[in-house]
Amino acid sequence: MTDNVSAEQLRQFIERIERLEEEKRSFAEDIKDVYSEAKSTGFDAKTMRKIVALRKMEKHHRDEADALMETYRQALGLH
């Protein structure tokens, strides 16, 4: 009996994961479409992706990344 319950639970978990993976692929396609739409109206998708990544970061991490980037730019004379 325990084997049947464990096997059934495992099957349910696997099926849930498979459904979520499919949803994830669908969302990824939707996001790609939004970037394409934005690009077609004149926005730079690469820059938008960077902004999305920055908005995910906590302010102190963003500040640290900015400071490090500035240090590297100065070291390489990129001003």
PDB file of C-alpha atoms in Angstrom:
ATOM      1  CA  MET A   1       0.000   0.000   0.000  1.00  0.00           C
ATOM      2  CA  THR A   2       2.808   2.427   0.861  1.00  0.00           C
ATOM      3  CA  ASP A   3       4.437   1.795  -2.526  1.00  0.00           C
ATOM      4  CA  ASN A   4       1.192   2.643  -4.334  1.00  0.00           C
ATOM      5  CA  VAL A   5       0.710   5.850  -2.371  1.00  0.00           C
ATOM      6  CA  SER A   6       4.332   6.891  -2.891  1.00  0.00           C
ATOM      7  CA  ALA A   7       4.177   6.067  -6.603  1.00  0.00           C
ATOM      8  CA  GLU A   8       0.902   7.980  -6.961  1.00  0.00           C
ATOM      9  CA  GLN A   9       2.299  11.004  -5.110  1.00  0.00           C
ATOM     10  CA  LEU A  10       5.419  10.906  -7.240  1.00  0.00           C
ATOM     11  CA  ARG A  11       3.363  10.756 -10.438  1.00  0.00           C
ATOM     12  CA  GLN A  12       1.291  13.735  -9.281  1.00  0.00           C
ATOM     13  CA  PHE A  13       4.393  15.763  -8.460  1.00  0.00           C
ATOM     14  CA  ILE A  14       5.937  14.946 -11.842  1.00  0.00           C
ATOM     15  CA  GLU A  15       2.742  15.893 -13.682  1.00  0.00           C
ATOM     16  CA  ARG A  16       2.504  19.178 -11.768  1.00  0.00           C
ATOM     17  CA  ILE A  17       6.111  19.981 -12.632  1.00  0.00           C
ATOM     18  CA  GLU A  18       5.478  19.157 -16.291  1.00  0.00           C
ATOM     19  CA  ARG A  19       2.442  21.467 -16.378  1.00  0.00           C
ATOM     20  CA  LEU A  20       4.404  24.263 -14.731  1.00  0.00           C
ATOM     21  CA  GLU A  21       7.304  23.790 -17.162  1.00  0.00           C
ATOM     22  CA  GLU A  22       4.846  24.154 -20.041  1.00  0.00           C
ATOM     23  CA  GLU A  23       3.424  27.323 -18.481  1.00  0.00           C
ATOM     24  CA  LYS A  24       6.967  28.632 -18.018  1.00  0.00           C
ATOM     25  CA  ARG A  25       7.678  28.092 -21.735  1.00  0.00           C
ATOM     26  CA  SER A  26       4.455  29.887 -22.590  1.00  0.00           C
ATOM     27  CA  PHE A  27       5.372  32.826 -20.339  1.00  0.00           C
ATOM     28  CA  ALA A  28       8.846  32.988 -21.857  1.00  0.00           C
ATOM     29  CA  GLU A  29       7.289  33.199 -25.323  1.00  0.00           C
ATOM     30  CA  ASP A  30       4.930  35.939 -24.120  1.00  0.00           C
ATOM     31  CA  ILE A  31       7.840  37.914 -22.669  1.00  0.00           C
ATOM     32  CA  LYS A  32       9.764  37.542 -25.925  1.00  0.00           C
ATOM     33  CA  ASP A  33       6.725  38.873 -27.794  1.00  0.00           C
ATOM     34  CA  VAL A  34       6.551  41.923 -25.511  1.00  0.00           C
ATOM     35  CA  TYR A  35      10.227  42.697 -26.119  1.00  0.00           C
ATOM     36  CA  SER A  36       9.649  42.348 -29.875  1.00  0.00           C
ATOM     37  CA  GLU A  37       6.654  44.656 -29.692  1.00  0.00           C
ATOM     38  CA  ALA A  38       8.650  47.227 -27.729  1.00  0.00           C
ATOM     39  CA  LYS A  39      11.503  46.972 -30.235  1.00  0.00           C
ATOM     40  CA  SER A  40       9.110  47.548 -33.125  1.00  0.00           C
ATOM     41  CA  THR A  41       8.012  50.808 -31.503  1.00  0.00           C
ATOM     42  CA  GLY A  42      11.606  52.024 -31.153  1.00  0.00           C
ATOM     43  CA  PHE A  43      12.706  50.806 -27.733  1.00  0.00           C
ATOM     44  CA  ASP A  44      16.003  48.967 -27.270  1.00  0.00           C
ATOM     45  CA  ALA A  45      15.201  45.475 -25.995  1.00  0.00           C
ATOM     46  CA  LYS A  46      18.723  44.866 -24.671  1.00  0.00           C
ATOM     47  CA  THR A  47      18.540  47.966 -22.498  1.00  0.00           C
ATOM     48  CA  MET A  48      15.044  47.043 -21.366  1.00  0.00           C
ATOM     49  CA  ARG A  49      16.313  43.619 -20.256  1.00  0.00           C
ATOM     50  CA  LYS A  50      19.023  45.335 -18.205  1.00  0.00           C
ATOM     51  CA  ILE A  51      16.441  47.619 -16.598  1.00  0.00           C
ATOM     52  CA  VAL A  52      14.232  44.632 -15.727  1.00  0.00           C
ATOM     53  CA  ALA A  53      17.259  42.925 -14.135  1.00  0.00           C
ATOM     54  CA  LEU A  54      18.133  46.079 -12.182  1.00  0.00           C
ATOM     55  CA  ARG A  55      14.571  46.431 -10.900  1.00  0.00           C
ATOM     56  CA  LYS A  56      14.758  42.885  -9.519  1.00  0.00           C
ATOM     57  CA  MET A  57      17.792  43.819  -7.430  1.00  0.00           C
ATOM     58  CA  GLU A  58      17.640  45.312  -3.975  1.00  0.00           C
ATOM     59  CA  LYS A  59      18.845  48.909  -3.858  1.00  0.00           C
ATOM     60  CA  HIS A  60      22.051  48.149  -1.955  1.00  0.00           C
ATOM     61  CA  HIS A  61      22.997  45.450  -4.488  1.00  0.00           C
ATOM     62  CA  ARG A  62      22.239  47.835  -7.335  1.00  0.00           C
ATOM     63  CA  ASP A  63      24.372  50.517  -5.671  1.00  0.00           C
ATOM     64  CA  GLU A  64      27.260  48.053  -5.224  1.00  0.00           C
ATOM     65  CA  ALA A  65      27.038  46.981  -8.871  1.00  0.00           C
ATOM     66  CA  ASP A  66      26.966  50.630 -10.011  1.00  0.00           C
ATOM     67  CA  ALA A  67      29.986  51.501  -7.877  1.00  0.00           C
ATOM     68  CA  LEU A  68      31.954  48.534  -9.163  1.00  0.00           C
ATOM     69  CA  MET A  69      31.049  49.343 -12.764  1.00  0.00           C
ATOM     70  CA  GLU A  70      32.149  52.946 -12.252  1.00  0.00           C
ATOM     71  CA  THR A  71      35.458  51.779 -10.730  1.00  0.00           C
ATOM     72  CA  TYR A  72      36.118  49.498 -13.705  1.00  0.00           C
ATOM     73  CA  ARG A  73      35.136  52.189 -16.228  1.00  0.00           C
ATOM     74  CA  GLN A  74      37.523  54.673 -14.613  1.00  0.00           C
ATOM     75  CA  ALA A  75      40.314  52.108 -14.528  1.00  0.00           C
ATOM     76  CA  LEU A  76      39.854  51.538 -18.257  1.00  0.00           C
ATOM     77  CA  GLY A  77      39.384  55.216 -19.159  1.00  0.00           C
ATOM     78  CA  LEU A  78      35.828  54.721 -20.425  1.00  0.00           C
ATOM     79  CA  HIS A  79      34.437  58.153 -19.580  1.00  0.00           C
TER      80      HIS A  79
END
